[in-house]
Amino acid sequence: MNKLDEEQSIPLNAMPRASDMDQDLMTGPRIEVKVADARLASQPKKITIPGFVIIPIWMACSISVILYNTFVFKSLDFPYPVFLTTFHLAFSAVSTRILQRTTTLVDGAKDIEMTRDRWVRSILPIGALFSGSLILSNYAYLSLSVSFIQMLKAFNPVAILLISFAFKIQEPNARLMAIVGLISTGCVLAAYGEVHFELFGFLCQCAAIAFEASRLVMIQILLHGLKMDPIVSLHYYAPVCAVINACILPFIEGMEPFYNLHRVGLLVLLTNAGMAFALNVAAVFLISVGSGLILTLAGVLKDILLISGSVIAFGSRITALQVFGYAISLGGLVMFKTTGGK
């Protein structure tokens, strides 16, 4: 996902007139220089954050969102992932539109020609997959430990590769099959070593991984050539997902979340949703700094810190077999990211 900079057009009254041409030839390209200066002066200044600053911020936001959600689900006894996800997406839909009017962070949306046909054929199905991934992933946190879920998420690249093979986007080769074998072996060992294994949570997380991998492959197929950073993606997908979630909320959780809102309160809901949105804002700045290797290593470090944090905050237990299996998965993950998945 790359950020696109909008090029501003030169107003007609700033263009050189025919009567100015002779003067321009005699005195040099004075008019052209002035127009260029005017364009540069009117170009909105981009906010840049150094890598050594934004990487820790992104890591802190990512870890905080997961731990905060787990705190809401378990410690505050508010086990309603569909409601919480719907609130997050509605908050993001409103926030992206506020940012679009007040900042340059969502300027990439102006370079995307979003027709009704493209919306129906691309945004809607991808949004549905995104919604399913979020709901199922959050349901997994109700019965599985944070540390175990993070270990299972290492299987994401394998799911992406398998779906890419099925759609013939990529052809299998020895390197890719080695990556699949490494990550799969590591995840199997991590699952086998889990102390508190819950089949329902495990199936929810596996389904969430399948939904997320399908979403990423669908983006590659349906939105080929369109570049969306995390904020622009939220700008289009958040309203779709919020409506989908709101439609299925009565059938899954009913009115129970509204009856139990006193357990969390408005302040917790707003700060929780704000933190999730801040993670996407941080991701915009993250992708503009550092190489693929640096970002991959930052992600690995983030996962290790998150697993450690879950052990400290929630008393999650991890075994030596899980650590060994996760280490194998991380090795395969680094291979996948540093080779570009090829």
Short mmCIF file of C-alpha atoms in Angstrom, two decimals:
data_model
loop_
_atom_site.label_atom_id
_atom_site.label_comp_id
_atom_site.label_asym_id
_atom_site.label_seq_id
_atom_site.Cartn_x
_atom_site.Cartn_y
_atom_site.Cartn_z
CA MET A 1 0.00 0.00 0.00
CA ASN A 2 1.65 3.26 -1.14
CA LYS A 3 0.64 6.82 -0.50
CA LEU A 4 -0.21 8.87 -3.60
CA ASP A 5 0.48 12.59 -3.75
CA GLU A 6 -2.14 14.64 -5.53
CA GLU A 7 -0.76 16.94 -8.20
CA GLN A 8 -2.56 20.25 -8.23
CA SER A 9 -3.53 21.70 -11.60
CA ILE A 10 -2.37 25.17 -12.65
CA PRO A 11 -5.26 27.65 -12.68
CA LEU A 12 -6.01 29.19 -16.07
CA ASN A 13 -5.20 32.70 -14.91
CA ALA A 14 -1.70 31.55 -13.91
CA MET A 15 -0.84 30.27 -17.39
CA PRO A 16 1.24 32.47 -19.73
CA ARG A 17 -0.80 34.48 -22.24
CA ALA A 18 0.02 34.88 -25.93
CA SER A 19 1.05 38.50 -25.35
CA ASP A 20 3.65 37.37 -22.86
CA MET A 21 5.49 35.07 -25.25
CA ASP A 22 7.72 37.70 -26.85
CA GLN A 23 8.69 39.06 -23.46
CA ASP A 24 9.41 35.54 -22.29
CA LEU A 25 11.76 34.89 -25.23
CA MET A 26 13.63 38.15 -24.58
CA THR A 27 14.00 37.92 -20.83
CA GLY A 28 14.23 34.17 -20.32
CA PRO A 29 11.84 31.67 -18.82
CA ARG A 30 10.72 34.06 -16.10
CA ILE A 31 7.01 33.27 -16.34
CA GLU A 32 7.59 29.52 -16.16
CA VAL A 33 9.70 29.89 -13.04
CA LYS A 34 7.03 31.96 -11.35
CA VAL A 35 4.34 29.42 -12.16
CA ALA A 36 6.48 26.59 -10.80
CA ASP A 37 7.10 28.59 -7.63
CA ALA A 38 3.37 29.21 -7.30
CA ARG A 39 2.71 25.48 -7.60
CA LEU A 40 5.31 24.64 -4.99
CA ALA A 41 3.99 27.32 -2.67
CA SER A 42 0.45 25.99 -2.92
CA GLN A 43 1.49 22.33 -2.53
CA PRO A 44 0.45 21.15 0.96
CA LYS A 45 3.37 20.21 3.11
CA LYS A 46 3.64 16.52 3.85
CA ILE A 47 4.12 15.39 7.42
CA THR A 48 7.10 13.08 7.73
CA ILE A 49 8.09 11.15 10.85
CA PRO A 50 11.51 9.51 11.17
CA GLY A 51 11.62 5.73 11.22
CA PHE A 52 13.11 5.55 14.71
CA VAL A 53 10.05 7.45 15.97
CA ILE A 54 7.16 5.97 13.97
CA ILE A 55 8.21 2.30 14.29
CA PRO A 56 7.94 2.32 18.12
CA ILE A 57 4.68 4.28 17.86
CA TRP A 58 3.23 1.72 15.44
CA MET A 59 4.38 -1.16 17.63
CA ALA A 60 2.86 0.46 20.72
CA CYS A 61 -0.46 1.08 18.94
CA SER A 62 -0.63 -2.47 17.58
CA ILE A 63 0.12 -4.06 20.93
CA SER A 64 -2.23 -1.71 22.79
CA VAL A 65 -5.18 -2.38 20.48
CA ILE A 66 -4.98 -6.15 20.95
CA LEU A 67 -4.44 -5.98 24.71
CA TYR A 68 -7.17 -3.35 25.09
CA ASN A 69 -9.69 -5.45 23.15
CA THR A 70 -8.83 -8.48 25.28
CA PHE A 71 -9.25 -6.36 28.42
CA VAL A 72 -12.71 -5.25 27.25
CA PHE A 73 -13.79 -8.80 26.35
CA LYS A 74 -12.50 -10.58 29.43
CA SER A 75 -11.67 -8.21 32.28
CA LEU A 76 -14.68 -5.93 31.75
CA ASP A 77 -16.88 -8.94 30.89
CA PHE A 78 -18.14 -7.48 27.61
CA PRO A 79 -17.99 -10.49 25.23
CA TYR A 80 -19.58 -8.85 22.19
CA PRO A 81 -17.06 -8.75 19.33
CA VAL A 82 -19.62 -7.91 16.63
CA PHE A 83 -20.84 -4.84 18.51
CA LEU A 84 -17.31 -3.68 19.32
CA THR A 85 -16.15 -4.18 15.74
CA THR A 86 -19.19 -2.32 14.42
CA PHE A 87 -18.44 0.60 16.73
CA HIS A 88 -14.79 0.64 15.61
CA LEU A 89 -15.75 0.71 11.93
CA ALA A 90 -18.38 3.42 12.36
CA PHE A 91 -15.81 5.49 14.28
CA SER A 92 -13.27 4.94 11.48
CA ALA A 93 -15.78 5.86 8.76
CA VAL A 94 -16.49 9.19 10.44
CA SER A 95 -12.83 9.85 11.28
CA THR A 96 -11.53 9.25 7.74
CA ARG A 97 -14.03 11.76 6.39
CA ILE A 98 -12.97 14.31 8.98
CA LEU A 99 -9.33 13.74 8.04
CA GLN A 100 -10.23 14.07 4.36
CA ARG A 101 -11.58 17.58 4.98
CA THR A 102 -8.88 18.74 7.38
CA THR A 103 -5.62 17.01 6.34
CA THR A 104 -3.79 15.53 3.34
CA LEU A 105 -3.75 11.99 4.76
CA VAL A 106 -6.71 10.85 2.65
CA ASP A 107 -5.70 12.66 -0.54
CA GLY A 108 -5.02 9.31 -2.19
CA ALA A 109 -8.79 8.78 -2.46
CA LYS A 110 -8.97 11.64 -4.99
CA ASP A 111 -6.78 9.71 -7.42
CA ILE A 112 -9.12 6.69 -7.40
CA GLU A 113 -12.04 6.72 -9.82
CA MET A 114 -14.66 4.95 -7.75
CA THR A 115 -17.53 4.11 -10.08
CA ARG A 116 -20.70 2.37 -8.97
CA ASP A 117 -19.72 -0.77 -10.89
CA ARG A 118 -16.28 -0.89 -9.26
CA TRP A 119 -17.84 -0.37 -5.84
CA VAL A 120 -20.30 -3.23 -6.31
CA ARG A 121 -17.82 -5.62 -7.92
CA SER A 122 -14.78 -4.83 -5.76
CA ILE A 123 -15.35 -2.78 -2.61
CA LEU A 124 -18.47 -4.64 -1.48
CA PRO A 125 -17.12 -8.24 -1.64
CA ILE A 126 -13.73 -7.23 -0.24
CA GLY A 127 -15.49 -5.32 2.53
CA ALA A 128 -17.57 -8.41 3.34
CA LEU A 129 -14.39 -10.50 3.66
CA PHE A 130 -12.82 -7.78 5.82
CA SER A 131 -15.87 -7.76 8.07
CA GLY A 132 -15.82 -11.53 8.46
CA SER A 133 -12.11 -11.49 9.25
CA LEU A 134 -12.52 -8.87 11.98
CA ILE A 135 -15.50 -10.56 13.62
CA LEU A 136 -14.02 -14.07 13.62
CA SER A 137 -10.64 -12.86 14.81
CA ASN A 138 -12.23 -11.02 17.73
CA TYR A 139 -14.35 -14.05 18.60
CA ALA A 140 -11.14 -16.08 18.88
CA TYR A 141 -9.98 -13.79 21.69
CA LEU A 142 -12.95 -14.91 23.81
CA SER A 143 -11.57 -18.42 24.23
CA LEU A 144 -7.90 -18.39 23.17
CA SER A 145 -4.93 -16.64 24.71
CA VAL A 146 -3.38 -13.63 22.99
CA SER A 147 -0.04 -15.41 22.73
CA PHE A 148 -1.54 -18.46 21.00
CA ILE A 149 -3.49 -16.30 18.53
CA GLN A 150 -0.34 -14.40 17.58
CA MET A 151 1.40 -17.70 16.92
CA LEU A 152 -1.47 -18.85 14.72
CA LYS A 153 -1.35 -15.57 12.77
CA ALA A 154 2.06 -16.60 11.49
CA PHE A 155 0.11 -18.95 9.20
CA ASN A 156 -1.25 -15.94 7.23
CA PRO A 157 1.46 -16.08 4.52
CA VAL A 158 0.76 -19.78 3.95
CA ALA A 159 -2.95 -19.09 3.47
CA ILE A 160 -2.13 -16.26 1.05
CA LEU A 161 0.21 -18.50 -0.94
CA LEU A 162 -2.28 -21.38 -1.11
CA ILE A 163 -5.07 -19.11 -2.34
CA SER A 164 -2.68 -17.46 -4.80
CA PHE A 165 -1.79 -20.91 -6.14
CA ALA A 166 -5.50 -21.73 -6.50
CA PHE A 167 -6.17 -18.53 -8.46
CA LYS A 168 -2.94 -19.03 -10.44
CA ILE A 169 -1.61 -15.64 -9.35
CA GLN A 170 1.64 -17.33 -8.37
CA GLU A 171 3.26 -20.53 -9.48
CA PRO A 172 4.64 -22.82 -6.77
CA ASN A 173 8.40 -23.22 -6.64
CA ALA A 174 10.94 -24.76 -4.31
CA ARG A 175 11.43 -21.58 -2.28
CA LEU A 176 7.71 -21.03 -1.73
CA MET A 177 7.12 -24.65 -0.81
CA ALA A 178 9.96 -24.45 1.71
CA ILE A 179 8.31 -21.37 3.25
CA VAL A 180 4.96 -23.16 3.40
CA GLY A 181 6.59 -26.16 5.07
CA LEU A 182 8.48 -24.07 7.64
CA ILE A 183 5.54 -21.95 8.71
CA SER A 184 3.11 -24.87 8.72
CA THR A 185 5.43 -27.01 10.85
CA GLY A 186 5.93 -24.18 13.31
CA CYS A 187 2.19 -23.51 13.64
CA VAL A 188 1.45 -27.21 14.16
CA LEU A 189 4.03 -27.38 16.95
CA ALA A 190 2.66 -24.20 18.53
CA ALA A 191 -0.89 -25.58 18.45
CA TYR A 192 0.22 -28.96 19.79
CA GLY A 193 2.01 -27.28 22.68
CA GLU A 194 -0.93 -25.05 23.66
CA VAL A 195 -1.97 -25.72 27.26
CA HIS A 196 -5.53 -24.38 27.05
CA PHE A 197 -6.66 -25.44 23.60
CA GLU A 198 -10.26 -24.49 22.67
CA LEU A 199 -11.60 -25.94 19.43
CA PHE A 200 -14.17 -23.17 18.87
CA GLY A 201 -11.61 -20.38 19.22
CA PHE A 202 -9.12 -22.29 17.08
CA LEU A 203 -11.68 -22.73 14.28
CA CYS A 204 -12.66 -19.05 14.52
CA GLN A 205 -9.04 -17.97 14.14
CA CYS A 206 -8.45 -20.37 11.25
CA ALA A 207 -11.55 -19.00 9.50
CA ALA A 208 -10.38 -15.44 10.18
CA ILE A 209 -7.03 -16.23 8.58
CA ALA A 210 -8.82 -17.70 5.54
CA PHE A 211 -11.04 -14.60 5.24
CA GLU A 212 -8.09 -12.23 5.57
CA ALA A 213 -5.96 -14.11 3.05
CA SER A 214 -8.88 -14.18 0.61
CA ARG A 215 -9.37 -10.45 1.09
CA LEU A 216 -5.74 -9.71 0.29
CA VAL A 217 -5.81 -11.92 -2.81
CA MET A 218 -9.09 -10.33 -3.93
CA ILE A 219 -7.53 -6.90 -3.58
CA GLN A 220 -4.72 -8.02 -5.85
CA ILE A 221 -7.18 -9.37 -8.41
CA LEU A 222 -10.00 -6.81 -8.33
CA LEU A 223 -8.09 -3.65 -7.49
CA HIS A 224 -5.04 -4.31 -9.64
CA GLY A 225 -3.25 -1.04 -10.33
CA LEU A 226 -5.04 0.90 -7.57
CA LYS A 227 -2.83 1.82 -4.67
CA MET A 228 -4.52 2.34 -1.32
CA ASP A 229 -2.74 3.10 1.93
CA PRO A 230 -4.40 2.03 5.20
CA ILE A 231 -6.34 5.29 5.63
CA VAL A 232 -7.70 5.30 2.07
CA SER A 233 -8.67 1.64 2.46
CA LEU A 234 -10.57 2.47 5.65
CA HIS A 235 -12.21 5.39 3.87
CA TYR A 236 -13.85 2.95 1.44
CA TYR A 237 -14.20 -0.22 3.50
CA ALA A 238 -15.20 1.06 6.95
CA PRO A 239 -18.73 2.19 5.95
CA VAL A 240 -19.34 -1.08 4.08
CA CYS A 241 -18.15 -3.22 6.98
CA ALA A 242 -20.05 -1.15 9.55
CA VAL A 243 -23.32 -1.65 7.66
CA ILE A 244 -22.69 -5.39 7.19
CA ASN A 245 -21.87 -5.81 10.87
CA ALA A 246 -24.90 -3.79 11.91
CA CYS A 247 -27.10 -6.09 9.81
CA ILE A 248 -25.82 -9.30 11.40
CA LEU A 249 -25.56 -7.87 14.94
CA PRO A 250 -29.23 -8.54 15.85
CA PHE A 251 -28.96 -12.18 14.76
CA ILE A 252 -25.73 -12.96 16.65
CA GLU A 253 -25.63 -10.79 19.76
CA GLY A 254 -29.12 -9.27 19.78
CA MET A 255 -29.71 -6.44 22.24
CA GLU A 256 -27.38 -7.84 24.90
CA PRO A 257 -24.50 -5.43 24.10
CA PHE A 258 -26.80 -2.44 24.62
CA TYR A 259 -28.12 -3.81 27.90
CA ASN A 260 -24.54 -4.22 29.18
CA LEU A 261 -22.99 -0.96 27.96
CA HIS A 262 -22.69 0.15 31.60
CA ARG A 263 -19.87 -2.39 32.02
CA VAL A 264 -17.60 -0.47 29.66
CA GLY A 265 -18.98 3.06 29.41
CA LEU A 266 -18.70 5.58 26.61
CA LEU A 267 -15.14 6.63 27.53
CA VAL A 268 -13.78 3.09 27.12
CA LEU A 269 -15.61 2.63 23.81
CA LEU A 270 -14.29 5.90 22.40
CA THR A 271 -10.69 5.39 23.55
CA ASN A 272 -10.75 1.80 22.33
CA ALA A 273 -12.00 2.82 18.88
CA GLY A 274 -9.63 5.80 18.81
CA MET A 275 -6.67 3.56 19.52
CA ALA A 276 -7.68 1.20 16.70
CA PHE A 277 -7.95 4.16 14.33
CA ALA A 278 -4.60 5.54 15.50
CA LEU A 279 -3.03 2.22 14.48
CA ASN A 280 -4.14 2.80 10.88
CA VAL A 281 -2.83 6.37 10.92
CA ALA A 282 0.52 5.13 12.24
CA ALA A 283 0.59 2.52 9.45
CA VAL A 284 0.38 5.32 6.85
CA PHE A 285 3.60 6.86 8.13
CA LEU A 286 5.19 3.46 8.71
CA ILE A 287 5.04 2.36 5.07
CA SER A 288 6.91 5.50 4.00
CA VAL A 289 10.02 4.71 6.04
CA GLY A 290 12.47 1.84 6.20
CA SER A 291 13.09 -1.13 3.97
CA GLY A 292 11.03 -4.30 3.79
CA LEU A 293 13.52 -6.09 6.02
CA ILE A 294 13.36 -3.38 8.70
CA LEU A 295 9.56 -3.42 8.74
CA THR A 296 9.49 -7.21 8.87
CA LEU A 297 11.89 -7.31 11.81
CA ALA A 298 9.81 -4.61 13.51
CA GLY A 299 6.73 -6.79 13.06
CA VAL A 300 8.52 -9.82 14.49
CA LEU A 301 9.69 -7.80 17.49
CA LYS A 302 6.17 -6.48 17.97
CA ASP A 303 4.75 -10.01 18.05
CA ILE A 304 7.36 -11.14 20.56
CA LEU A 305 6.59 -8.15 22.79
CA LEU A 306 2.86 -8.79 22.44
CA ILE A 307 3.25 -12.43 23.46
CA SER A 308 5.38 -11.37 26.41
CA GLY A 309 2.85 -8.68 27.33
CA SER A 310 -0.03 -11.16 27.28
CA VAL A 311 1.90 -13.44 29.62
CA ILE A 312 2.44 -10.57 32.04
CA ALA A 313 -0.98 -8.88 31.73
CA PHE A 314 -3.29 -11.91 31.49
CA GLY A 315 -1.17 -14.74 32.87
CA SER A 316 -1.08 -16.65 29.58
CA ARG A 317 1.00 -19.79 29.69
CA ILE A 318 3.36 -20.75 26.88
CA THR A 319 5.38 -23.94 26.63
CA ALA A 320 8.87 -24.59 25.33
CA LEU A 321 7.37 -26.50 22.39
CA GLN A 322 5.32 -23.45 21.44
CA VAL A 323 8.37 -21.19 21.59
CA PHE A 324 10.29 -23.61 19.37
CA GLY A 325 7.42 -23.91 16.90
CA TYR A 326 6.89 -20.15 16.79
CA ALA A 327 10.60 -19.60 16.15
CA ILE A 328 10.36 -21.90 13.12
CA SER A 329 7.30 -19.99 11.88
CA LEU A 330 9.09 -16.66 12.29
CA GLY A 331 11.99 -17.98 10.22
CA GLY A 332 9.58 -18.84 7.42
CA LEU A 333 7.81 -15.50 7.83
CA VAL A 334 11.05 -13.55 7.46
CA MET A 335 11.87 -15.57 4.34
CA PHE A 336 8.43 -14.80 2.90
CA LYS A 337 8.61 -11.06 3.57
CA THR A 338 12.21 -10.51 2.52
CA THR A 339 11.76 -12.38 -0.78
CA GLY A 340 8.54 -10.58 -1.59
CA GLY A 341 6.61 -13.83 -1.50
CA LYS A 342 8.26 -15.08 -4.72
#
